[in-house]
Amino acid sequence: MKQIAILGSTGSIGRSTLSVVETYPERFEIVALAAGKNLEAAFVQSQRWKPRLISVANEKDAEILSARLKAAGIDGTEVTSGPSGAVRVATHPHVDFVVSAIVGVAGLEATYEAVRAGKTVGLANKECLVAAGELITAEARRQGKPLLPIDSEHNAVHQCLRGGTMQEVQSIWLTASGGPFLHKPKAEFFRITVEEALNHPTWKMGNRITIDSATLMNKGFEVIEACRLFNLAPNQVRVVVHPQSTVHSLVEFVDGSILAQFSVTDMRLPILYALTYPERVASSMHLSVMDLRHLDFIPPDMGKFPCLQLAYEALEAGGGKTVALNAADEIAVACFLEGKIGFEDIPRVIYEVIAATEAGQLESISQVLEIDQEARRVAREKVRQFERSTLVGQPALREQ
Amino acid sequence: MKQIAILGSTGSIGRSTLSVVETYPERFEIVALAAGKNLEAAFVQSQRWKPRLISVANEKDAEILSARLKAAGIDGTEVTSGPSGAVRVATHPHVDFVVSAIVGVAGLEATYEAVRAGKTVGLANKECLVAAGELITAEARRQGKPLLPIDSEHNAVHQCLRGGTMQEVQSIWLTASGGPFLHKPKAEFFRITVEEALNHPTWKMGNRITIDSATLMNKGFEVIEACRLFNLAPNQVRVVVHPQSTVHSLVEFVDGSILAQFSVTDMRLPILYALTYPERVASSMHLSVMDLRHLDFIPPDMGKFPCLQLAYEALEAGGGKTVALNAADEIAVACFLEGKIGFEDIPRVIYEVIAATEAGQLESISQVLEIDQEARRVAREKVRQFERSTLVGQPALREQ
């Protein structure tokens, strides 16, 4: 029995992980959960999984949940809260495997502590590697424990890398669906609405990652993640647009052979792979020939999707720049979702924040969090500037 | 330095192997060659590679070659001939690695003896596994030496299998270009000419294998090879038509992940892979994103290509039936190339010969060769019957 902790149990990846655990009850046991702000979901999960420990957003929520669990006759579950609660979940002594799926930089500290505690970590949180990749991978190497990617692209790369040694890798090709605006003319980008941007053609995901997919920033983050996770140079990581999302990534070896991973677009598959690695366990998530039919591959249009270009630039500069990239994107996307700025303002905000941040060398998680805070402050300031100049296509304005 | 012998050095795969050896002179040395009937090519190869031993078709050719080499001042190369000469090449004491690339059942004995002598064998000859797969794979297991597939499809499978264990394989999908007649209506098959059948859309290969690609019998042979090489059940090996020949095959694992190998359509790539395995060595044979562009996958039409169905049936029946399948196809294709029978007569001849052959259990290479001889005799008899009934589209008739 593998003893599992989930950071971000009430989010999209967290729920998919619980679904995998439910399918293989003989293999996995839920020991600890870090839930988000959805207290009802945290209660339902506690009831169903009876973890030894559950952490919620804050102390007040913890008291409410505690009372509800007591009333429901569940007394084996300790309730805790806040960032320190998430760290306790991540480092719980009974846990073997931690699924890191808190969205945003909020998941950083707990993930780092899980690695430091010698846990095997399945990484679904992008920000850990984007903001503090060098620190986390160095610590995992020190612990001699693998970091197993749950992102479908990096999971695909992990699978394909088994076909050779790291020295034999020429490059990796991350596939991108291209998002909902692959075929939309650049001239119409200024009036993209929130509803349009949330309508992803192939994957059902959380809101932030869906917008990041529409701007291709998500792919930019993945380029950074891939470099850090697999220790590759930026020019070894390429992006190729593949609208069908059937091929999840490709690895090109020095001899000219490319290995690619195909599968259904269901996050439970990379989760299952990470949870059972190095084994493969039978599932019902199989493709048929009919699912393949036509597959297209085209180079990405950096001019249309400047966020991807910004990610490569931040990666090349390194250090604080990628922390700023992520922080600025998180703010910009949130403000876009709130209708404060337009779709095309997202890269403008990020560009300004990166320019205002020193590259530098990252020494600690607390330093990362400081740079992150400062970048958010600058990002909010930039948003306020753009807010005044925004004219078209924003729900806030349309409602006036 | 890996010491190489090539069985079939003057054929298509033989020449590609020499081209690979030429590109990596620091890695490989040519020790022994078994050439075909092309005496001029055998002379040129002897001059260029100065092997310790070269075998030609017969004693008379050996005398001529010997004299020419002496006249050219090359005295380090011993000349031998015939099937026993090929066996001497295959088992030469200085040889580490034998490339088995004699087309047809003629390569069987020498390949088997190479395996028996403990050489690592790179298999490009399909007939070895189609006619005597159980015997050869059993002997390789006994010797503890790998059989490395050079066929692009099996080579692709070999690469993809590195992504898991054999117990984790659900099925393999062999890709087929579909040949030149993928889109030709079945109603027009009766008047297919030799020239049309030799015009393969994606691969440049020898004549027999090109016709076998047009009938899909080549894919049928590959299904049989795959079952024997990778120890799979017939229903674990599927065929998928992929006209671009960019994906060379796919392996589906039990968890639902599929790994696929992509590369240029150049036989030097699988040859290099086999010669350097388990290493991968840098080459200039790389794909670009533009080479991928559109990839199509469609199920094969067994009604239009009955040879593929015949191969599955022979495989299910086992033993002598697959020997007969190969022998009958070799005769039928040769007679088609000579204009004696039509394109649609090829499966008819094969069907009759398989029906006339006992399945039985194969005990020895000599028994295989006996069944092979008898199947050829029956095939020639059937050809004579069909010859009389053929009316249209044959060069022999058109010239009258």
mmCIF file of C-alpha atoms in Angstrom, chain B residues 40-237:
data_model
loop_
_atom_site.group_PDB
_atom_site.id
_atom_site.type_symbol
_atom_site.label_atom_id
_atom_site.label_comp_id
_atom_site.label_asym_id
_atom_site.label_seq_id
_atom_site.Cartn_x
_atom_site.Cartn_y
_atom_site.Cartn_z
ATOM 1 C CA GLU B 40 30.950 -6.733 -60.067
ATOM 2 C CA ALA B 41 29.480 -5.403 -56.803
ATOM 3 C CA ALA B 42 31.254 -8.161 -54.867
ATOM 4 C CA PHE B 43 34.544 -7.124 -56.467
ATOM 5 C CA VAL B 44 34.036 -3.425 -55.683
ATOM 6 C CA GLN B 45 33.104 -4.229 -52.069
ATOM 7 C CA SER B 46 36.155 -6.469 -51.655
ATOM 8 C CA GLN B 47 38.383 -3.702 -52.975
ATOM 9 C CA ARG B 48 36.859 -1.083 -50.721
ATOM 10 C CA TRP B 49 36.483 -3.104 -47.505
ATOM 11 C CA LYS B 50 39.198 -5.759 -47.787
ATOM 12 C CA PRO B 51 37.216 -8.277 -45.705
ATOM 13 C CA ARG B 52 39.014 -11.375 -44.437
ATOM 14 C CA LEU B 53 36.371 -13.503 -46.159
ATOM 15 C CA ILE B 54 33.863 -12.983 -48.957
ATOM 16 C CA SER B 55 31.342 -15.538 -50.182
ATOM 17 C CA VAL B 56 29.693 -15.437 -53.620
ATOM 18 C CA ALA B 57 26.876 -17.408 -55.246
ATOM 19 C CA ASN B 58 28.839 -20.355 -56.675
ATOM 20 C CA GLU B 59 32.270 -21.862 -57.241
ATOM 21 C CA LYS B 60 32.664 -20.452 -60.730
ATOM 22 C CA ASP B 61 32.004 -16.907 -59.506
ATOM 23 C CA ALA B 62 34.448 -17.499 -56.660
ATOM 24 C CA GLU B 63 37.206 -18.384 -59.139
ATOM 25 C CA ILE B 64 36.532 -15.291 -61.243
ATOM 26 C CA LEU B 65 36.469 -13.002 -58.190
ATOM 27 C CA SER B 66 39.615 -14.606 -56.802
ATOM 28 C CA ALA B 67 41.477 -13.948 -60.043
ATOM 29 C CA ARG B 68 40.285 -10.336 -60.238
ATOM 30 C CA LEU B 69 41.306 -9.644 -56.650
ATOM 31 C CA LYS B 70 44.734 -11.170 -57.261
ATOM 32 C CA ALA B 71 45.130 -9.000 -60.372
ATOM 33 C CA ALA B 72 44.148 -5.933 -58.326
ATOM 34 C CA GLY B 73 46.798 -6.770 -55.732
ATOM 35 C CA ILE B 74 44.304 -7.652 -52.946
ATOM 36 C CA ASP B 75 45.555 -10.794 -51.230
ATOM 37 C CA GLY B 76 44.114 -10.547 -47.700
ATOM 38 C CA THR B 77 40.615 -11.602 -48.772
ATOM 39 C CA GLU B 78 39.696 -15.265 -48.963
ATOM 40 C CA VAL B 79 36.938 -16.080 -51.484
ATOM 41 C CA THR B 80 34.402 -18.814 -50.854
ATOM 42 C CA SER B 81 30.953 -19.657 -52.231
ATOM 43 C CA GLY B 82 27.492 -21.173 -51.906
ATOM 44 C CA PRO B 83 25.369 -21.821 -48.824
ATOM 45 C CA SER B 84 28.343 -23.247 -46.907
ATOM 46 C CA GLY B 85 30.322 -20.127 -47.788
ATOM 47 C CA ALA B 86 27.550 -17.936 -46.332
ATOM 48 C CA VAL B 87 27.624 -20.057 -43.153
ATOM 49 C CA ARG B 88 31.403 -19.508 -42.891
ATOM 50 C CA VAL B 89 30.810 -15.730 -43.178
ATOM 51 C CA ALA B 90 28.079 -15.887 -40.516
ATOM 52 C CA THR B 91 30.224 -17.835 -38.061
ATOM 53 C CA HIS B 92 33.633 -16.278 -38.759
ATOM 54 C CA PRO B 93 35.518 -16.368 -35.445
ATOM 55 C CA HIS B 94 36.477 -12.677 -35.570
ATOM 56 C CA VAL B 95 32.887 -11.511 -36.040
ATOM 57 C CA ASP B 96 30.834 -9.991 -33.167
ATOM 58 C CA PHE B 97 27.794 -8.798 -35.060
ATOM 59 C CA VAL B 98 26.069 -10.381 -38.077
ATOM 60 C CA VAL B 99 23.688 -8.371 -40.244
ATOM 61 C CA SER B 100 21.252 -10.891 -41.736
ATOM 62 C CA ALA B 101 20.034 -9.325 -44.969
ATOM 63 C CA ILE B 102 19.868 -12.084 -47.568
ATOM 64 C CA VAL B 103 16.355 -11.862 -48.998
ATOM 65 C CA GLY B 104 14.270 -15.021 -48.850
ATOM 66 C CA VAL B 105 14.706 -18.397 -47.250
ATOM 67 C CA ALA B 106 18.232 -18.516 -48.704
ATOM 68 C CA GLY B 107 19.395 -16.533 -45.668
ATOM 69 C CA LEU B 108 17.890 -18.936 -43.158
ATOM 70 C CA GLU B 109 20.680 -21.441 -42.573
ATOM 71 C CA ALA B 110 23.478 -18.889 -42.297
ATOM 72 C CA THR B 111 21.421 -16.750 -39.892
ATOM 73 C CA TYR B 112 20.590 -19.727 -37.721
ATOM 74 C CA GLU B 113 24.263 -20.723 -37.623
ATOM 75 C CA ALA B 114 25.248 -17.166 -36.664
ATOM 76 C CA VAL B 115 22.880 -17.347 -33.695
ATOM 77 C CA ARG B 116 24.192 -20.836 -32.809
ATOM 78 C CA ALA B 117 27.753 -19.475 -32.900
ATOM 79 C CA GLY B 118 26.791 -16.888 -30.255
ATOM 80 C CA LYS B 119 26.931 -13.858 -32.533
ATOM 81 C CA THR B 120 24.685 -10.855 -31.940
ATOM 82 C CA VAL B 121 22.400 -10.816 -34.972
ATOM 83 C CA GLY B 122 20.744 -7.816 -36.597
ATOM 84 C CA LEU B 123 17.763 -9.223 -38.496
ATOM 85 C CA ALA B 124 16.692 -7.654 -41.766
ATOM 86 C CA ASN B 125 15.717 -10.956 -43.360
ATOM 87 C CA LYS B 126 12.017 -11.476 -42.707
ATOM 88 C CA GLU B 127 11.919 -15.102 -43.785
ATOM 89 C CA CYS B 128 14.092 -16.242 -40.887
ATOM 90 C CA LEU B 129 11.354 -15.422 -38.420
ATOM 91 C CA VAL B 130 8.414 -16.173 -40.708
ATOM 92 C CA ALA B 131 9.619 -19.640 -41.620
ATOM 93 C CA ALA B 132 11.663 -20.636 -38.589
ATOM 94 C CA GLY B 133 10.975 -18.059 -35.906
ATOM 95 C CA GLU B 134 10.510 -20.478 -33.009
ATOM 96 C CA LEU B 135 13.779 -22.274 -33.754
ATOM 97 C CA ILE B 136 15.807 -19.081 -34.092
ATOM 98 C CA THR B 137 14.390 -17.245 -31.076
ATOM 99 C CA ALA B 138 14.779 -20.373 -28.910
ATOM 100 C CA GLU B 139 18.432 -20.634 -29.950
ATOM 101 C CA ALA B 140 19.063 -16.922 -29.280
ATOM 102 C CA ARG B 141 17.578 -17.313 -25.784
ATOM 103 C CA ARG B 142 19.832 -20.335 -25.213
ATOM 104 C CA GLN B 143 22.860 -18.252 -26.248
ATOM 105 C CA GLY B 144 21.736 -15.268 -24.162
ATOM 106 C CA LYS B 145 22.261 -12.978 -27.138
ATOM 107 C CA PRO B 146 19.776 -10.416 -28.450
ATOM 108 C CA LEU B 147 18.123 -10.580 -31.859
ATOM 109 C CA LEU B 148 18.012 -6.949 -32.941
ATOM 110 C CA PRO B 149 15.389 -6.097 -35.562
ATOM 111 C CA ILE B 150 16.500 -3.964 -38.504
ATOM 112 C CA ASP B 151 13.110 -3.847 -40.169
ATOM 113 C CA SER B 152 11.978 -0.271 -39.503
ATOM 114 C CA GLU B 153 8.727 -1.383 -37.850
ATOM 115 C CA HIS B 154 10.253 -3.938 -35.494
ATOM 116 C CA ASN B 155 13.114 -1.628 -34.787
ATOM 117 C CA ALA B 156 10.534 1.006 -33.787
ATOM 118 C CA VAL B 157 8.785 -1.538 -31.557
ATOM 119 C CA HIS B 158 12.122 -2.455 -29.975
ATOM 120 C CA GLN B 159 12.694 1.206 -29.139
ATOM 121 C CA CYS B 160 9.203 1.739 -27.741
ATOM 122 C CA LEU B 161 9.367 -1.422 -25.631
ATOM 123 C CA ARG B 162 12.062 0.279 -23.562
ATOM 124 C CA GLY B 163 9.215 2.267 -21.986
ATOM 125 C CA GLY B 164 7.986 -0.701 -19.945
ATOM 126 C CA THR B 165 8.312 -4.423 -19.319
ATOM 127 C CA MET B 166 7.014 -7.134 -21.681
ATOM 128 C CA GLN B 167 4.324 -7.969 -19.086
ATOM 129 C CA GLU B 168 3.117 -4.365 -19.370
ATOM 130 C CA VAL B 169 2.569 -4.554 -23.140
ATOM 131 C CA GLN B 170 -1.065 -4.669 -24.208
ATOM 132 C CA SER B 171 -0.520 -4.713 -27.953
ATOM 133 C CA ILE B 172 1.717 -3.413 -30.688
ATOM 134 C CA TRP B 173 0.542 -1.488 -33.725
ATOM 135 C CA LEU B 174 2.641 -2.024 -36.839
ATOM 136 C CA THR B 175 2.281 0.840 -39.285
ATOM 137 C CA ALA B 176 1.842 0.158 -43.002
ATOM 138 C CA SER B 177 2.262 2.773 -45.698
ATOM 139 C CA GLY B 178 -0.631 1.079 -47.474
ATOM 140 C CA GLY B 179 1.519 0.754 -50.589
ATOM 141 C CA PRO B 180 0.741 2.227 -54.009
ATOM 142 C CA PHE B 181 -2.811 0.807 -54.117
ATOM 143 C CA LEU B 182 -4.232 2.149 -50.858
ATOM 144 C CA HIS B 183 -6.721 4.341 -52.727
ATOM 145 C CA LYS B 184 -7.154 2.230 -55.888
ATOM 146 C CA PRO B 185 -10.618 0.638 -56.124
ATOM 147 C CA LYS B 186 -10.548 -3.125 -55.679
ATOM 148 C CA ALA B 187 -12.371 -3.433 -59.036
ATOM 149 C CA GLU B 188 -9.227 -2.209 -60.821
ATOM 150 C CA PHE B 189 -6.800 -4.580 -59.118
ATOM 151 C CA PHE B 190 -7.027 -7.191 -61.889
ATOM 152 C CA ARG B 191 -5.133 -4.964 -64.316
ATOM 153 C CA ILE B 192 -2.359 -3.718 -62.019
ATOM 154 C CA THR B 193 0.960 -3.781 -63.897
ATOM 155 C CA VAL B 194 4.407 -4.677 -62.585
ATOM 156 C CA GLU B 195 5.541 -1.067 -63.042
ATOM 157 C CA GLU B 196 2.648 0.226 -60.951
ATOM 158 C CA ALA B 197 3.298 -2.310 -58.209
ATOM 159 C CA LEU B 198 7.006 -1.438 -58.102
ATOM 160 C CA ASN B 199 6.244 2.254 -57.591
ATOM 161 C CA HIS B 200 6.206 2.422 -53.753
ATOM 162 C CA PRO B 201 5.092 5.786 -52.370
ATOM 163 C CA THR B 202 7.499 6.180 -49.441
ATOM 164 C CA TRP B 203 10.296 3.578 -49.353
ATOM 165 C CA LYS B 204 12.945 2.645 -51.941
ATOM 166 C CA MET B 205 13.547 -1.086 -51.478
ATOM 167 C CA GLY B 206 14.312 -4.304 -53.321
ATOM 168 C CA ASN B 207 11.768 -5.687 -55.834
ATOM 169 C CA ARG B 208 10.284 -8.507 -53.794
ATOM 170 C CA ILE B 209 9.662 -6.439 -50.690
ATOM 171 C CA THR B 210 8.183 -3.661 -52.828
ATOM 172 C CA ILE B 211 5.600 -6.058 -54.288
ATOM 173 C CA ASP B 212 4.988 -7.510 -50.828
ATOM 174 C CA SER B 213 4.272 -3.952 -49.684
ATOM 175 C CA ALA B 214 1.768 -3.485 -52.503
ATOM 176 C CA THR B 215 -0.142 -6.650 -51.499
ATOM 177 C CA LEU B 216 0.318 -5.916 -47.726
ATOM 178 C CA MET B 217 1.874 -9.405 -47.466
ATOM 179 C CA ASN B 218 4.948 -7.626 -46.204
ATOM 180 C CA LYS B 219 2.863 -6.405 -43.273
ATOM 181 C CA GLY B 220 1.539 -9.935 -42.807
ATOM 182 C CA PHE B 221 5.112 -11.213 -42.551
ATOM 183 C CA GLU B 222 5.869 -8.466 -40.072
ATOM 184 C CA VAL B 223 2.929 -9.505 -37.893
ATOM 185 C CA ILE B 224 4.396 -13.013 -37.782
ATOM 186 C CA GLU B 225 7.908 -11.709 -37.124
ATOM 187 C CA ALA B 226 6.631 -9.477 -34.332
ATOM 188 C CA CYS B 227 4.808 -12.333 -32.598
ATOM 189 C CA ARG B 228 7.937 -14.462 -32.655
ATOM 190 C CA LEU B 229 10.512 -11.801 -31.911
ATOM 191 C CA PHE B 230 8.613 -10.252 -29.005
ATOM 192 C CA ASN B 231 6.767 -13.390 -27.898
ATOM 193 C CA LEU B 232 3.269 -11.971 -28.420
ATOM 194 C CA ALA B 233 -0.062 -13.600 -29.248
ATOM 195 C CA PRO B 234 -1.464 -12.929 -32.759
ATOM 196 C CA ASN B 235 -4.275 -10.772 -31.335
ATOM 197 C CA GLN B 236 -1.703 -8.554 -29.627
ATOM 198 C CA VAL B 237 -0.271 -7.477 -32.982
#
